[in-house]
Amino acid sequence: MVSVVPPPPDESDVEAPVSSGGRELPGGDLREGGGTEASSLTVRTRRSFGGPDSPDLARALRAAFAASVPTVPSRRRRPSSSGRTLDMRRTLRLARRTDGEIAGLRWTTRPRRPRRMLILLDVSGSLKEHTPQLLRVAHTAPPRSEVFTFGTRLTRITPALAAADIEQALATVARVVPDADGGTAIGAALRSFLGNPRFLALARGALIVVVSDGLERGDCTDMVRATARLARLGHRLAWWSPLACSPTYRPVTRGMAALLGHLDHLGGVRDLPTALAEVAAFPAMTAGPRRSAWRHWT
């Protein structure tokens, strides 16, 4: 018999408390996220994401991304020794060297490149223990990847992660992310992302990874609707949750249960070794039909 982990008390099954004036009251730790449950409190903080780094593991993560992320043909053509498209310019240039006689044919091809990744990373208080390591995972993502953080607001941190040195990149992230370790508003953050046409274009055809425990306060309708739209826009939609690292975890709460029908993969990610294992599982995820997550967790 499979044991089921009971949902945390502040998950989407519980409505956020409301004052007599109709205003939503914050729950949990009133200063900042306590790291164990979701909070609706909006805070503006600056935290350091520094810590011990492992260059060897970073290289292993990059290699795993390169081997596992699906690829697409490049738009630019490259010279090739064989192919289906004739390179007339190079062929005629070669013919001029032999007095106009075509001594050989030259071809072009479209080399494959990693599909764009879109990483949406939850930095609220319920994930404060894992945020520094998850940012390190995002730093090793393939070129052309886009990374956003969300707690009570949405922040694009792709430029901040552009620095080659991980500590310098994390220091920049700490300066631009104002809501780390605060409350949780997953639905509002995803809705803000989808409401920006420039951001919306980044999701089209991308491999989308949402890193969050799914602990939404109050009504989870916005979170479910936004996730459904992301699933339609992207090539594949994966949801990584630290809670799913437990072998007894089951997405039985109202919010996560409603999300399952829109996910291609639901897995656990807690630290860099665990993240490396999850990245290595990409081929199985992308090879299967959409909505495979539902069959896995039911």
Coordinates of C-alpha atoms in Angstrom, one line a residue:
M1 CA 0.0 0.0 0.0
V2 CA 1.4 3.4 -1.0
S3 CA 1.6 5.9 1.8
V4 CA 0.5 9.5 1.1
V5 CA 2.2 12.6 2.5
P6 CA -0.5 14.9 3.9
P7 CA -0.6 18.3 2.4
P8 CA 0.9 21.2 4.3
P9 CA -1.7 23.3 6.2
D10 CA -1.1 26.4 4.0
E11 CA -1.6 24.8 0.6
S12 CA -4.2 25.8 -1.9
D13 CA -6.8 23.7 -0.1
V14 CA -7.0 26.3 2.6
E15 CA -8.3 29.8 1.9
A16 CA -6.2 32.7 3.0
P17 CA -7.6 34.4 6.1
V18 CA -9.7 37.5 5.4
S19 CA -10.1 40.5 7.8
S20 CA -13.5 42.0 8.6
G21 CA -12.8 44.7 6.0
G22 CA -12.4 42.1 3.3
R23 CA -8.7 42.5 3.0
E24 CA -6.6 39.3 2.8
L25 CA -4.4 38.9 5.9
P26 CA -0.9 37.4 5.6
G27 CA -0.2 34.0 7.0
G28 CA 2.8 32.2 8.3
D29 CA 5.9 34.1 9.3
L30 CA 5.0 37.8 9.3
R31 CA 8.6 38.9 8.6
E32 CA 9.7 36.6 5.8
G33 CA 9.2 33.1 4.5
G34 CA 10.0 30.5 7.1
G35 CA 11.1 27.9 4.6
T36 CA 8.4 25.4 5.5
E37 CA 5.1 26.7 4.3
A38 CA 3.5 29.2 1.9
S39 CA 2.9 32.8 2.9
S40 CA 0.9 35.6 1.2
L41 CA 3.1 38.3 2.7
T42 CA 4.8 40.7 0.3
V43 CA 8.3 41.7 1.5
R44 CA 11.1 43.5 -0.2
T45 CA 14.4 42.0 0.8
R46 CA 17.9 41.5 -0.5
R47 CA 19.5 38.2 0.3
S48 CA 22.9 36.7 -0.6
F49 CA 22.8 33.5 -2.6
G50 CA 26.5 32.8 -2.2
G51 CA 27.9 29.5 -0.9
P52 CA 30.3 26.7 -1.7
D53 CA 30.6 25.9 -5.4
S54 CA 31.7 22.8 -7.2
P55 CA 33.3 23.5 -10.6
D56 CA 33.3 19.7 -11.4
L57 CA 29.6 19.4 -10.8
A58 CA 28.9 22.6 -12.8
R59 CA 30.7 21.0 -15.7
A60 CA 28.7 17.8 -15.2
L61 CA 25.5 19.8 -15.2
R62 CA 26.4 21.5 -18.5
A63 CA 27.3 18.2 -20.1
A64 CA 23.9 16.8 -18.9
F65 CA 22.0 19.7 -20.3
A66 CA 23.9 19.4 -23.6
A67 CA 23.1 15.7 -23.9
S68 CA 19.5 15.8 -22.7
V69 CA 17.8 19.0 -23.9
P70 CA 16.0 18.5 -27.2
T71 CA 17.4 20.1 -30.3
V72 CA 16.0 22.0 -33.3
P73 CA 17.5 22.8 -36.7
S74 CA 19.4 26.1 -36.8
R75 CA 18.0 28.9 -39.0
R76 CA 21.5 29.6 -40.4
R77 CA 23.0 27.2 -42.9
R78 CA 26.5 26.0 -42.6
P79 CA 28.9 24.5 -45.3
S80 CA 28.8 20.7 -45.3
S81 CA 30.5 17.9 -47.1
S82 CA 27.1 16.4 -47.9
G83 CA 23.5 17.3 -47.6
R84 CA 20.3 18.0 -49.5
T85 CA 20.8 21.7 -50.4
L86 CA 23.3 22.6 -53.0
D87 CA 25.7 25.5 -52.2
M88 CA 25.8 27.1 -55.6
R89 CA 28.2 29.9 -54.6
R90 CA 30.9 27.6 -53.3
T91 CA 30.3 25.2 -56.2
L92 CA 30.8 27.9 -58.8
R93 CA 33.8 29.4 -56.9
L94 CA 35.4 26.0 -57.1
A95 CA 34.5 25.7 -60.8
R96 CA 36.4 28.9 -61.6
R97 CA 39.6 27.4 -60.3
T98 CA 39.2 24.6 -62.9
D99 CA 38.5 26.7 -65.9
G100 CA 34.7 26.5 -65.5
E101 CA 34.5 22.8 -65.1
I102 CA 32.5 21.6 -62.1
A103 CA 34.8 19.2 -60.5
G104 CA 32.8 18.7 -57.3
L105 CA 29.6 19.8 -55.6
R106 CA 29.3 21.7 -52.3
W107 CA 26.4 21.5 -49.9
T108 CA 24.9 23.3 -47.0
T109 CA 23.1 22.0 -43.9
R110 CA 21.3 23.4 -40.9
P111 CA 23.1 22.2 -37.8
R112 CA 21.0 21.4 -34.7
R113 CA 21.1 23.5 -31.6
P114 CA 19.5 23.2 -28.2
R115 CA 15.9 24.2 -28.0
R116 CA 15.3 27.3 -26.0
M117 CA 14.7 26.6 -22.3
L118 CA 12.4 28.8 -20.1
I119 CA 13.0 28.4 -16.4
L120 CA 10.5 29.9 -13.9
L121 CA 12.1 29.7 -10.5
D122 CA 10.1 30.1 -7.2
V123 CA 12.2 32.1 -4.7
S124 CA 9.5 32.4 -2.0
G125 CA 10.1 31.6 1.6
S126 CA 8.9 28.0 1.3
L127 CA 11.9 27.3 -1.0
K128 CA 14.5 29.5 0.8
E129 CA 16.6 26.4 1.7
H130 CA 16.9 25.4 -1.9
T131 CA 17.1 28.7 -3.8
P132 CA 20.9 29.1 -3.9
Q133 CA 21.4 25.7 -5.4
L134 CA 18.6 26.0 -7.9
L135 CA 20.1 29.3 -9.1
R136 CA 23.3 27.4 -9.7
V137 CA 21.4 24.9 -11.8
A138 CA 19.9 27.8 -13.8
H139 CA 23.3 29.3 -14.4
T140 CA 24.5 26.1 -16.2
A141 CA 21.5 26.1 -18.5
P142 CA 22.2 26.0 -22.3
P143 CA 22.7 29.2 -24.3
R144 CA 19.5 31.1 -25.3
S145 CA 17.9 30.0 -22.0
E146 CA 15.7 32.4 -20.2
V147 CA 15.3 32.5 -16.4
F148 CA 12.7 34.3 -14.3
T149 CA 12.2 34.3 -10.6
F150 CA 8.9 34.7 -8.8
G151 CA 7.6 35.1 -5.3
T152 CA 5.1 37.9 -5.0
R153 CA 6.4 39.4 -8.3
L154 CA 8.0 38.4 -11.5
T155 CA 11.7 39.2 -12.2
R156 CA 13.7 38.4 -15.3
I157 CA 17.3 37.4 -14.2
T158 CA 18.7 36.2 -17.6
P159 CA 21.1 39.2 -17.9
A160 CA 22.2 38.8 -14.2
L161 CA 23.1 35.1 -14.9
A162 CA 25.2 36.0 -18.0
A163 CA 28.4 36.4 -16.1
A164 CA 30.7 33.4 -16.5
D165 CA 31.7 33.5 -12.8
I166 CA 28.9 31.9 -10.7
E167 CA 29.6 34.0 -7.6
Q168 CA 29.5 37.3 -9.6
A169 CA 26.3 36.1 -11.3
L170 CA 24.6 35.3 -8.0
A171 CA 25.7 38.6 -6.5
T172 CA 23.9 40.4 -9.4
V173 CA 20.8 38.2 -8.9
A174 CA 20.7 39.2 -5.2
R175 CA 20.6 42.9 -6.2
V176 CA 17.8 42.5 -8.8
V177 CA 15.5 40.1 -7.0
P178 CA 13.5 42.1 -4.4
D179 CA 11.1 39.4 -3.1
A180 CA 13.3 36.5 -2.1
D181 CA 12.2 34.5 0.9
G182 CA 8.8 36.3 0.9
G183 CA 5.3 35.3 0.2
T184 CA 3.9 33.2 -2.6
A185 CA 1.7 34.3 -5.5
I186 CA 2.3 31.7 -8.2
G187 CA -0.8 32.4 -10.2
A188 CA -0.3 36.1 -10.2
A189 CA 3.4 35.8 -11.3
L190 CA 2.6 33.4 -14.1
R191 CA -0.3 35.6 -15.2
S192 CA 2.1 38.6 -15.3
F193 CA 4.5 36.6 -17.5
L194 CA 1.7 35.6 -19.9
G195 CA 0.5 39.2 -20.0
N196 CA 3.8 40.5 -21.4
P197 CA 3.9 39.9 -25.2
R198 CA 7.8 40.0 -25.2
F199 CA 7.9 37.3 -22.5
L200 CA 5.1 35.4 -24.2
A201 CA 7.3 35.0 -27.3
L202 CA 10.0 33.3 -25.2
A203 CA 7.6 30.5 -24.2
R204 CA 6.6 29.6 -27.7
G205 CA 8.1 26.2 -28.6
A206 CA 10.4 26.3 -25.6
L207 CA 11.2 23.6 -23.1
I208 CA 9.5 25.1 -20.0
V209 CA 10.6 24.2 -16.5
V210 CA 8.7 25.5 -13.5
V211 CA 10.7 25.0 -10.2
S212 CA 8.2 25.4 -7.4
D213 CA 6.6 23.4 -4.6
G214 CA 3.2 24.6 -5.8
L215 CA 2.2 25.9 -2.4
E216 CA -0.3 28.6 -3.5
R217 CA -2.2 30.6 -1.0
G218 CA -6.0 31.0 -1.5
D219 CA -7.7 30.3 -4.8
C220 CA -5.5 28.2 -7.2
T221 CA -7.5 29.0 -10.3
D222 CA -5.0 31.5 -11.7
M223 CA -2.2 29.1 -11.2
V224 CA -4.0 26.3 -13.0
R225 CA -5.1 28.5 -15.9
A226 CA -1.7 30.0 -16.4
T227 CA -0.1 26.6 -16.3
A228 CA -2.5 25.3 -18.9
R229 CA -1.6 28.1 -21.3
L230 CA 2.1 27.6 -20.8
A231 CA 1.6 23.9 -21.7
R232 CA -0.1 25.0 -25.0
L233 CA 2.7 27.4 -25.8
G234 CA 5.7 25.3 -25.0
H235 CA 7.2 22.3 -26.5
R236 CA 7.2 20.5 -23.2
L237 CA 6.2 21.6 -19.7
A238 CA 8.1 20.2 -16.7
W239 CA 7.4 21.0 -13.0
W240 CA 10.2 20.4 -10.5
S241 CA 9.3 20.4 -6.8
P242 CA 11.5 19.7 -3.8
L243 CA 8.5 17.9 -2.2
A244 CA 8.5 15.4 -5.0
C245 CA 11.9 14.2 -3.9
S246 CA 10.2 12.1 -1.3
P247 CA 9.2 8.6 -2.6
T248 CA 5.9 8.9 -0.7
Y249 CA 5.0 12.3 -2.3
R250 CA 1.7 12.4 -4.1
P251 CA 0.2 15.6 -5.6
V252 CA -3.1 15.3 -3.8
T253 CA -3.7 18.9 -3.0
R254 CA -6.3 20.8 -5.1
G255 CA -3.8 22.9 -6.9
M256 CA -1.2 20.3 -7.9
A257 CA -3.9 17.7 -8.7
A258 CA -5.4 20.2 -11.2
L259 CA -2.0 20.9 -12.7
L260 CA -1.2 17.3 -13.5
G261 CA -3.3 17.2 -16.7
H262 CA -1.2 20.0 -18.2
L263 CA 2.3 18.7 -17.3
D264 CA 4.6 16.4 -19.3
H265 CA 6.8 15.7 -16.3
L266 CA 6.6 16.1 -12.5
G267 CA 9.7 15.4 -10.6
G268 CA 11.7 16.3 -7.6
V269 CA 14.7 18.7 -7.3
R270 CA 16.3 19.6 -4.1
D271 CA 20.1 20.1 -4.6
L272 CA 22.7 19.9 -7.3
P273 CA 23.1 16.1 -7.3
T274 CA 19.3 15.7 -7.4
A275 CA 19.0 18.3 -10.2
L276 CA 21.7 16.5 -12.2
A277 CA 19.6 13.3 -12.1
E278 CA 16.5 15.2 -13.1
V279 CA 18.3 16.8 -16.1
A280 CA 19.5 13.3 -17.2
A281 CA 15.8 12.3 -17.2
F282 CA 15.0 14.8 -19.9
P283 CA 15.2 12.3 -22.9
A284 CA 12.5 10.1 -21.3
M285 CA 10.3 13.1 -20.6
T286 CA 10.6 14.6 -24.1
A287 CA 10.2 11.3 -25.9
G288 CA 6.8 10.5 -24.4
P289 CA 3.4 12.0 -25.2
R290 CA 2.2 15.1 -23.5
R291 CA 0.4 14.6 -20.2
S292 CA 2.6 11.6 -19.2
A293 CA 2.9 13.1 -15.7
W294 CA -0.7 12.2 -15.0
R295 CA -0.2 8.5 -15.5
H296 CA 3.0 8.6 -13.4
W297 CA 1.5 10.1 -10.3
T298 CA -1.9 8.3 -10.3

